[in-house]
Short mmCIF file of N, CA and C in Angstrom, two decimals:
data_model
loop_
_atom_site.label_atom_id
_atom_site.label_comp_id
_atom_site.label_asym_id
_atom_site.label_seq_id
_atom_site.Cartn_x
_atom_site.Cartn_y
_atom_site.Cartn_z
N MET A 1 29.93 5.80 28.33
CA MET A 1 29.97 4.45 27.70
C MET A 1 29.10 3.36 28.84
N ALA A 2 29.05 3.99 29.90
CA ALA A 2 28.28 3.23 30.97
C ALA A 2 27.01 3.16 30.75
N ASP A 3 26.55 3.72 30.02
CA ASP A 3 24.92 4.14 29.35
C ASP A 3 24.43 2.93 28.47
N THR A 4 25.65 2.60 27.51
CA THR A 4 25.87 1.57 26.37
C THR A 4 25.95 0.67 26.67
N LEU A 5 26.86 0.64 27.97
CA LEU A 5 26.93 -0.93 28.41
C LEU A 5 25.31 -0.95 29.24
N LEU A 6 25.04 -0.46 30.16
CA LEU A 6 23.97 -1.02 30.66
C LEU A 6 22.66 -1.31 29.72
N TYR A 7 22.54 -0.62 28.77
CA TYR A 7 21.08 -0.96 27.87
C TYR A 7 21.73 -2.30 26.85
N VAL A 8 23.16 -2.43 26.47
CA VAL A 8 23.57 -3.79 26.11
C VAL A 8 23.13 -4.69 27.17
N MET A 9 23.53 -4.82 28.30
CA MET A 9 23.52 -5.88 29.03
C MET A 9 22.20 -5.84 29.97
N SER A 10 21.08 -5.21 29.63
CA SER A 10 20.05 -5.03 30.08
C SER A 10 19.38 -6.31 31.44
N ASP A 11 19.69 -7.43 30.37
CA ASP A 11 19.43 -8.71 31.06
C ASP A 11 20.55 -9.50 31.14
N PRO A 12 21.55 -9.59 32.38
CA PRO A 12 22.64 -10.34 32.07
C PRO A 12 22.25 -11.61 31.97
N GLY A 13 20.90 -12.33 32.53
CA GLY A 13 20.74 -13.68 32.79
C GLY A 13 20.45 -14.33 31.13
N SER A 14 20.47 -13.58 30.13
CA SER A 14 20.01 -13.76 28.86
C SER A 14 20.91 -14.22 27.64
N ALA A 15 21.91 -14.40 28.24
CA ALA A 15 23.24 -14.26 27.03
C ALA A 15 22.57 -14.68 26.06
N GLY A 16 22.96 -14.05 24.88
CA GLY A 16 22.43 -14.46 23.18
C GLY A 16 21.31 -14.41 22.96
N ALA A 17 20.49 -13.75 24.26
CA ALA A 17 19.22 -12.95 23.58
C ALA A 17 19.50 -11.54 22.55
N THR A 18 18.67 -11.34 21.76
CA THR A 18 18.19 -10.50 21.19
C THR A 18 17.61 -9.41 22.06
N GLU A 19 18.38 -8.46 21.84
CA GLU A 19 17.71 -6.75 22.52
C GLU A 19 17.15 -6.49 21.18
N PRO A 20 15.79 -5.61 21.31
CA PRO A 20 15.18 -4.60 20.01
C PRO A 20 16.14 -4.02 20.07
N ALA A 21 16.48 -3.20 18.69
CA ALA A 21 16.93 -1.85 18.20
C ALA A 21 16.03 -1.13 18.22
N LEU A 22 15.86 -0.51 19.72
CA LEU A 22 15.14 0.76 20.31
C LEU A 22 15.87 1.74 19.66
N PRO A 23 15.35 3.44 19.32
CA PRO A 23 15.33 4.37 19.15
C PRO A 23 16.64 4.86 19.98
N ARG A 24 17.97 5.52 19.72
CA ARG A 24 18.52 5.93 20.64
C ARG A 24 18.69 7.49 19.95
N PRO A 25 18.19 8.44 20.62
CA PRO A 25 18.31 9.86 20.14
C PRO A 25 19.94 10.37 19.92
N GLY A 26 20.33 11.02 19.05
CA GLY A 26 21.61 11.51 18.88
C GLY A 26 22.70 10.60 18.56
N LEU A 27 22.25 8.93 18.44
CA LEU A 27 23.14 7.96 17.71
C LEU A 27 22.79 7.95 16.22
N THR A 28 24.16 7.96 15.14
CA THR A 28 23.77 7.83 14.03
C THR A 28 23.99 6.31 13.54
N PHE A 29 23.24 6.04 12.66
CA PHE A 29 23.33 4.46 12.03
C PHE A 29 24.67 3.88 12.44
N GLU A 30 25.91 4.43 11.81
CA GLU A 30 26.93 3.78 12.02
C GLU A 30 27.50 3.88 13.41
N LEU A 31 27.02 4.72 14.27
CA LEU A 31 27.10 4.27 15.85
C LEU A 31 26.57 3.44 16.15
N GLU A 32 25.21 2.84 15.57
CA GLU A 32 24.11 1.95 16.05
C GLU A 32 24.75 0.59 15.79
N THR A 33 25.23 0.56 14.66
CA THR A 33 25.83 -0.72 13.82
C THR A 33 27.21 -1.26 14.59
N ALA A 34 28.08 -0.20 14.97
CA ALA A 34 29.25 -0.28 15.62
C ALA A 34 28.35 -0.73 17.18
N ARG A 35 27.69 -0.33 17.86
CA ARG A 35 27.39 -0.76 19.28
C ARG A 35 26.98 -2.39 18.91
N ALA A 36 26.15 -2.88 18.09
CA ALA A 36 25.70 -4.14 17.97
C ALA A 36 26.78 -5.22 17.92
N ARG A 37 27.91 -4.64 17.18
CA ARG A 37 28.81 -5.31 16.55
C ARG A 37 29.66 -5.81 17.81
N ILE A 38 30.14 -4.97 18.76
CA ILE A 38 30.72 -4.72 19.39
C ILE A 38 29.97 -5.47 20.76
N ALA A 39 28.83 -5.34 20.75
CA ALA A 39 28.02 -6.15 22.23
C ALA A 39 28.20 -7.79 21.97
N ALA A 40 28.48 -8.26 20.30
CA ALA A 40 28.25 -9.44 19.98
C ALA A 40 29.69 -9.97 20.28
N GLU A 41 30.81 -9.29 19.83
CA GLU A 41 32.18 -10.06 20.32
C GLU A 41 32.58 -9.90 21.70
N MET A 42 32.15 -8.59 22.29
CA MET A 42 32.71 -7.99 23.16
C MET A 42 32.22 -8.89 25.08
N PHE A 43 30.82 -9.55 24.71
CA PHE A 43 29.99 -9.43 25.61
C PHE A 43 28.99 -10.96 25.07
N GLY A 44 28.70 -11.27 24.24
CA GLY A 44 28.05 -12.59 23.41
C GLY A 44 26.53 -12.24 23.49
N VAL A 45 26.20 -11.04 23.30
CA VAL A 45 25.04 -10.55 23.33
C VAL A 45 24.43 -10.17 22.01
N ALA A 46 23.41 -10.83 21.45
CA ALA A 46 22.80 -10.46 19.96
C ALA A 46 22.04 -9.13 20.47
N VAL A 47 22.23 -8.08 19.90
CA VAL A 47 21.74 -6.72 19.68
C VAL A 47 21.65 -6.79 18.29
N SER A 48 19.83 -6.32 17.93
CA SER A 48 19.70 -6.16 16.25
C SER A 48 20.26 -5.03 15.96
N ALA A 49 20.72 -5.00 14.49
CA ALA A 49 21.16 -3.92 14.01
C ALA A 49 20.45 -3.04 13.98
N PRO A 50 20.73 -1.85 13.42
CA PRO A 50 19.71 -0.58 13.06
C PRO A 50 19.31 -0.91 11.69
N GLN A 51 18.14 -0.64 12.35
CA GLN A 51 16.99 -0.54 10.63
C GLN A 51 16.70 0.98 9.98
N ILE A 52 16.90 0.91 8.74
CA ILE A 52 16.47 1.84 8.14
C ILE A 52 15.06 1.16 7.03
N GLY A 53 13.72 1.68 7.70
CA GLY A 53 12.62 1.01 6.86
C GLY A 53 12.89 -0.36 7.16
N ARG A 54 12.48 -1.56 6.50
CA ARG A 54 12.82 -3.12 6.30
C ARG A 54 14.17 -3.33 6.69
N PHE A 55 15.15 -2.40 6.11
CA PHE A 55 16.47 -2.81 5.75
C PHE A 55 17.56 -2.70 7.01
N HIS A 56 18.08 -3.54 7.04
CA HIS A 56 19.04 -4.23 8.75
C HIS A 56 20.57 -3.47 8.08
N VAL A 57 21.12 -2.32 9.04
CA VAL A 57 22.14 -1.59 8.42
C VAL A 57 23.34 -2.39 9.08
N LEU A 58 24.49 -2.51 7.90
CA LEU A 58 25.47 -3.16 8.08
C LEU A 58 26.76 -2.30 8.01
N GLU A 59 26.89 -1.35 7.35
CA GLU A 59 28.32 -0.22 7.53
C GLU A 59 28.07 0.64 6.79
N LYS A 60 28.81 1.30 7.14
CA LYS A 60 28.71 3.04 6.50
C LYS A 60 29.50 2.72 5.41
N LEU A 61 28.95 3.04 4.15
CA LEU A 61 29.90 3.23 2.71
C LEU A 61 30.78 4.29 2.82
N GLY A 62 30.13 5.38 2.66
CA GLY A 62 30.41 6.80 2.36
C GLY A 62 29.65 7.82 2.60
N GLU A 63 29.94 9.19 2.76
CA GLU A 63 29.15 10.45 2.95
C GLU A 63 29.25 11.54 1.42
N GLY A 64 28.52 12.10 1.70
CA GLY A 64 28.86 13.16 0.67
C GLY A 64 27.67 14.53 0.92
N THR A 65 27.81 15.48 0.20
CA THR A 65 27.08 16.87 0.54
C THR A 65 25.66 16.36 0.97
N MET A 66 24.83 15.62 0.29
CA MET A 66 23.80 15.58 0.54
C MET A 66 23.31 14.67 1.81
N GLY A 67 23.97 13.80 1.62
CA GLY A 67 24.03 12.50 3.01
C GLY A 67 24.87 11.55 2.84
N GLU A 68 24.22 10.36 3.44
CA GLU A 68 25.24 9.27 3.90
C GLU A 68 24.54 8.17 3.07
N VAL A 69 25.66 7.07 2.53
CA VAL A 69 25.35 5.93 2.18
C VAL A 69 25.65 4.96 2.71
N TYR A 70 24.66 3.74 3.09
CA TYR A 70 24.80 2.63 3.80
C TYR A 70 24.97 1.45 3.41
N ALA A 71 25.54 0.22 3.45
CA ALA A 71 25.34 -1.08 3.03
C ALA A 71 24.38 -1.72 3.98
N ALA A 72 23.02 -2.18 3.47
CA ALA A 72 22.28 -2.60 4.28
C ALA A 72 21.92 -3.68 3.57
N PHE A 73 21.18 -4.86 4.27
CA PHE A 73 20.63 -6.04 4.20
C PHE A 73 19.17 -6.18 3.82
N ASP A 74 18.36 -6.75 2.97
CA ASP A 74 16.56 -6.53 2.94
C ASP A 74 16.68 -8.02 3.17
N PRO A 75 15.85 -8.34 4.37
CA PRO A 75 15.23 -9.66 5.06
C PRO A 75 14.39 -10.18 3.72
N GLU A 76 13.62 -9.26 3.24
CA GLU A 76 12.47 -9.88 2.37
C GLU A 76 13.02 -10.31 1.04
N LEU A 77 13.81 -10.35 0.72
CA LEU A 77 14.35 -10.36 -0.84
C LEU A 77 15.28 -11.30 -0.19
N ASP A 78 16.19 -11.13 0.53
CA ASP A 78 17.63 -12.00 0.99
C ASP A 78 18.69 -11.10 -0.07
N ARG A 79 18.58 -9.60 0.14
CA ARG A 79 20.02 -9.61 -1.00
C ARG A 79 20.15 -8.14 -0.05
N ARG A 80 21.75 -7.76 -0.34
CA ARG A 80 22.68 -6.39 0.18
C ARG A 80 22.07 -5.40 -0.82
N VAL A 81 21.85 -4.26 -0.22
CA VAL A 81 21.26 -3.02 -0.89
C VAL A 81 22.43 -2.05 -0.55
N ALA A 82 21.95 -0.57 -1.08
CA ALA A 82 22.93 0.34 -0.79
C ALA A 82 21.66 1.50 -0.34
N ILE A 83 21.88 1.79 0.95
CA ILE A 83 20.90 2.96 1.36
C ILE A 83 21.17 4.55 1.32
N LYS A 84 20.68 5.37 0.43
CA LYS A 84 21.19 7.19 0.54
C LYS A 84 20.54 7.17 1.76
N VAL A 85 20.75 8.16 2.53
CA VAL A 85 20.14 8.82 3.77
C VAL A 85 20.42 10.23 3.88
N LEU A 86 19.37 11.11 3.73
CA LEU A 86 19.78 12.58 3.56
C LEU A 86 20.47 12.78 4.92
N HIS A 87 21.26 13.96 5.31
CA HIS A 87 21.76 14.44 6.69
C HIS A 87 20.71 15.04 7.51
N ALA A 88 20.42 14.79 8.86
CA ALA A 88 19.93 15.26 9.45
C ALA A 88 19.45 16.76 9.38
N ASP A 89 20.66 17.46 9.21
CA ASP A 89 20.09 18.88 9.32
C ASP A 89 19.91 19.57 7.77
N GLN A 90 20.04 18.77 6.87
CA GLN A 90 19.84 19.04 5.69
C GLN A 90 18.19 18.85 5.10
N ASP A 91 17.95 17.16 6.05
CA ASP A 91 16.30 17.08 5.82
C ASP A 91 15.68 17.89 6.17
N GLU A 92 15.46 18.92 6.58
CA GLU A 92 14.71 19.90 7.24
C GLU A 92 14.49 20.58 6.25
N SER A 93 14.84 20.67 4.80
CA SER A 93 14.54 21.22 3.57
C SER A 93 13.76 20.83 2.72
N GLN A 94 12.51 20.95 2.85
CA GLN A 94 11.55 20.60 2.19
C GLN A 94 11.95 20.26 0.48
N ASP A 95 12.82 21.31 0.26
CA ASP A 95 13.69 21.40 -1.17
C ASP A 95 14.64 20.05 -1.45
N ARG A 96 15.42 19.86 -0.38
CA ARG A 96 16.42 18.92 -0.47
C ARG A 96 15.78 17.12 -0.44
N ARG A 97 14.55 17.36 0.05
CA ARG A 97 13.61 16.30 0.35
C ARG A 97 13.02 15.60 -0.94
N LEU A 98 12.37 16.82 -1.62
CA LEU A 98 11.71 16.70 -3.05
C LEU A 98 12.87 16.29 -4.17
N ARG A 99 14.16 17.11 -3.55
CA ARG A 99 15.37 16.87 -4.54
C ARG A 99 15.53 15.08 -4.76
N LEU A 100 16.13 14.86 -3.80
CA LEU A 100 16.42 12.97 -3.49
C LEU A 100 15.18 12.13 -4.16
N ILE A 101 13.96 12.75 -3.89
CA ILE A 101 12.64 11.82 -3.92
C ILE A 101 12.58 11.85 -5.50
N ARG A 102 12.94 13.05 -5.91
CA ARG A 102 13.26 13.23 -8.00
C ARG A 102 14.09 12.30 -8.34
N GLU A 103 15.22 12.23 -7.90
CA GLU A 103 16.62 11.61 -8.08
C GLU A 103 15.93 10.02 -8.14
N ALA A 104 15.71 9.71 -7.36
CA ALA A 104 15.21 8.30 -6.83
C ALA A 104 14.08 7.90 -8.39
N GLN A 105 13.07 9.01 -8.10
CA GLN A 105 12.35 8.93 -9.78
C GLN A 105 13.22 8.41 -10.73
N ALA A 106 13.59 9.51 -11.10
CA ALA A 106 14.70 9.45 -12.45
C ALA A 106 15.39 7.97 -12.51
N LEU A 107 16.11 8.18 -11.23
CA LEU A 107 16.46 6.62 -11.66
C LEU A 107 15.91 5.24 -12.07
N ALA A 108 14.82 5.02 -11.16
CA ALA A 108 13.75 4.46 -11.01
C ALA A 108 13.20 4.17 -12.81
N ARG A 109 13.01 5.20 -13.24
CA ARG A 109 12.80 5.10 -14.83
C ARG A 109 13.48 4.74 -15.79
N VAL A 110 14.89 4.74 -15.21
CA VAL A 110 16.06 4.35 -16.08
C VAL A 110 16.14 2.43 -15.93
N SER A 111 16.13 1.94 -17.20
CA SER A 111 17.26 0.69 -17.30
C SER A 111 18.57 0.34 -17.76
N HIS A 112 19.38 -0.04 -17.44
CA HIS A 112 20.75 0.65 -17.98
C HIS A 112 22.03 -0.21 -17.39
N PRO A 113 22.91 -1.03 -17.71
CA PRO A 113 23.92 -1.94 -16.85
C PRO A 113 24.45 -0.67 -16.06
N ASN A 114 24.94 0.61 -16.46
CA ASN A 114 25.60 1.42 -15.82
C ASN A 114 24.92 2.34 -14.65
N VAL A 115 23.28 2.12 -14.70
CA VAL A 115 22.85 2.91 -13.38
C VAL A 115 22.24 2.21 -12.75
N VAL A 116 22.26 2.26 -11.32
CA VAL A 116 21.87 1.57 -10.28
C VAL A 116 20.18 1.25 -10.24
N GLN A 117 19.57 0.30 -9.53
CA GLN A 117 18.32 0.46 -10.02
C GLN A 117 17.93 0.78 -8.53
N VAL A 118 16.44 1.39 -8.59
CA VAL A 118 16.24 2.15 -7.18
C VAL A 118 15.34 0.89 -6.79
N PHE A 119 15.14 0.65 -5.53
CA PHE A 119 14.36 -0.37 -4.85
C PHE A 119 13.12 0.37 -4.04
N GLU A 120 13.45 1.59 -3.52
CA GLU A 120 12.39 1.78 -2.56
C GLU A 120 12.96 3.16 -2.09
N VAL A 121 11.72 4.05 -1.79
CA VAL A 121 12.21 5.48 -1.14
C VAL A 121 11.09 5.39 -0.24
N GLY A 122 11.46 6.17 1.14
CA GLY A 122 10.77 6.46 1.79
C GLY A 122 11.37 7.40 3.09
N LEU A 123 10.62 7.79 4.22
CA LEU A 123 10.99 8.35 5.34
C LEU A 123 11.13 7.22 6.37
N HIS A 124 12.47 7.79 7.17
CA HIS A 124 12.61 7.01 8.22
C HIS A 124 13.26 8.26 9.59
N ARG A 125 12.53 8.01 10.45
CA ARG A 125 13.00 9.17 11.46
C ARG A 125 13.00 10.49 11.25
N ASP A 126 12.08 10.62 10.32
CA ASP A 126 11.95 11.72 9.43
C ASP A 126 13.10 12.14 8.70
N ARG A 127 13.39 11.04 7.72
CA ARG A 127 14.56 11.61 7.13
C ARG A 127 14.36 10.60 5.68
N VAL A 128 14.90 11.22 4.98
CA VAL A 128 14.15 10.75 3.69
C VAL A 128 15.48 9.57 2.93
N PHE A 129 15.42 8.86 2.34
CA PHE A 129 15.96 7.51 2.14
C PHE A 129 15.91 6.98 0.78
N VAL A 130 16.60 6.39 0.09
CA VAL A 130 16.77 5.74 -0.63
C VAL A 130 17.51 4.39 -0.78
N ALA A 131 16.34 3.32 -1.25
CA ALA A 131 17.41 1.75 -1.34
C ALA A 131 17.42 1.57 -2.63
N MET A 132 18.57 1.09 -2.89
CA MET A 132 19.39 0.76 -4.25
C MET A 132 20.24 -0.38 -4.34
N GLU A 133 20.03 -0.69 -5.82
CA GLU A 133 21.19 -2.07 -5.88
C GLU A 133 22.82 -1.42 -5.37
N HIS A 134 23.03 -2.51 -4.51
CA HIS A 134 24.41 -2.55 -3.78
C HIS A 134 25.72 -2.96 -4.94
N VAL A 135 26.27 -2.12 -5.44
CA VAL A 135 27.08 -2.39 -6.51
C VAL A 135 28.52 -2.53 -5.82
N ARG A 136 29.34 -3.54 -6.01
CA ARG A 136 30.83 -3.28 -5.18
C ARG A 136 32.04 -2.66 -6.29
N GLY A 137 32.49 -2.51 -5.44
CA GLY A 137 34.00 -1.94 -6.16
C GLY A 137 34.57 -0.67 -5.65
N GLU A 138 35.22 -0.03 -6.54
CA GLU A 138 36.37 0.93 -5.69
C GLU A 138 35.40 2.42 -6.26
N SER A 139 35.90 3.17 -5.34
CA SER A 139 35.45 4.58 -5.48
C SER A 139 36.44 5.03 -6.52
N LEU A 140 35.74 6.59 -7.14
CA LEU A 140 37.15 7.08 -8.02
C LEU A 140 37.95 7.55 -7.61
N ALA A 141 37.98 7.92 -6.41
CA ALA A 141 38.88 8.63 -5.67
C ALA A 141 40.13 7.07 -5.92
N GLN A 142 39.59 6.07 -5.09
CA GLN A 142 40.65 4.70 -5.27
C GLN A 142 41.27 4.66 -6.33
N LYS A 143 40.41 4.48 -7.34
CA LYS A 143 40.88 3.82 -8.40
C LYS A 143 41.79 4.92 -9.13
N LEU A 144 41.60 6.50 -8.81
CA LEU A 144 42.71 7.45 -9.13
C LEU A 144 44.24 7.28 -8.21
N ALA A 145 43.92 7.37 -7.06
CA ALA A 145 45.06 6.90 -6.51
C ALA A 145 46.31 5.53 -6.55
N HIS A 146 45.85 4.71 -7.51
CA HIS A 146 46.00 3.64 -8.10
C HIS A 146 45.65 2.94 -9.54
N PRO A 147 45.88 4.51 -10.20
CA PRO A 147 45.91 3.65 -11.51
C PRO A 147 46.78 2.69 -12.29
N PRO A 148 46.00 1.73 -13.31
CA PRO A 148 47.10 0.97 -14.07
C PRO A 148 48.36 1.18 -13.97
N ASP A 149 48.50 2.31 -14.92
CA ASP A 149 49.50 2.68 -15.27
C ASP A 149 49.64 4.59 -15.24
N ARG A 150 50.62 4.60 -13.86
CA ARG A 150 50.70 6.22 -13.83
C ARG A 150 50.74 7.05 -14.63
N ASN A 151 52.01 6.61 -15.67
CA ASN A 151 52.36 7.34 -16.80
C ASN A 151 52.05 7.14 -18.30
N SER A 152 50.59 6.29 -18.29
CA SER A 152 50.15 6.32 -19.48
C SER A 152 48.78 7.26 -19.20
N TRP A 153 48.46 8.33 -20.28
CA TRP A 153 47.26 9.06 -19.98
C TRP A 153 46.03 8.19 -20.49
N ALA A 154 46.70 6.96 -21.82
CA ALA A 154 45.70 6.34 -22.25
C ALA A 154 45.36 5.38 -21.06
N SER A 155 45.74 4.95 -20.38
CA SER A 155 45.24 3.76 -19.13
C SER A 155 44.12 4.72 -18.10
N THR A 156 44.66 5.88 -17.93
CA THR A 156 43.70 6.85 -16.85
C THR A 156 42.35 7.01 -18.06
N LEU A 157 42.70 7.43 -19.52
CA LEU A 157 41.15 7.64 -20.33
C LEU A 157 40.39 6.62 -20.03
N GLN A 158 41.08 5.27 -20.22
CA GLN A 158 40.59 3.86 -20.31
C GLN A 158 39.78 3.76 -19.39
N MET A 159 40.23 4.21 -18.03
CA MET A 159 39.47 3.69 -16.85
C MET A 159 38.07 4.55 -16.56
N PHE A 160 38.02 6.05 -17.19
CA PHE A 160 36.93 6.86 -17.17
C PHE A 160 35.81 6.23 -18.21
N ILE A 161 36.56 5.74 -19.04
CA ILE A 161 35.59 5.33 -20.30
C ILE A 161 34.89 3.88 -19.63
#
């Protein structure tokens, strides 16, 4: 904790100054985002949010077997995006890297209202990432936890349709 405070408050005479988002080995994007938020709220010091490529990470949206998904902001196009990043331990496998890149290429070829648009694929800190359209809504698990009518199979079926 003291290490984080020293880093955040490296120049106590410059309240409100922006510190660069320096790579911190061992910290995940989620922890770096929390560090920036805490620095602003507790100390009034602006610390840059972590970045994946040109995208500023805002928060973690979820996690699966292959990787993590983050909400991020694209400053060049002034829009919110979702970024899928391979888990660090899985990124070592060239097979998994190629799988995520092929997934991004397949999605980029499709133009349909029910398929997210892919904006960019790349490497960040030796981890493959895919930047895509951010779609607000509930996960399937959240929808199933609170279906419109728990006793109606028709309402559940309609939800899946």
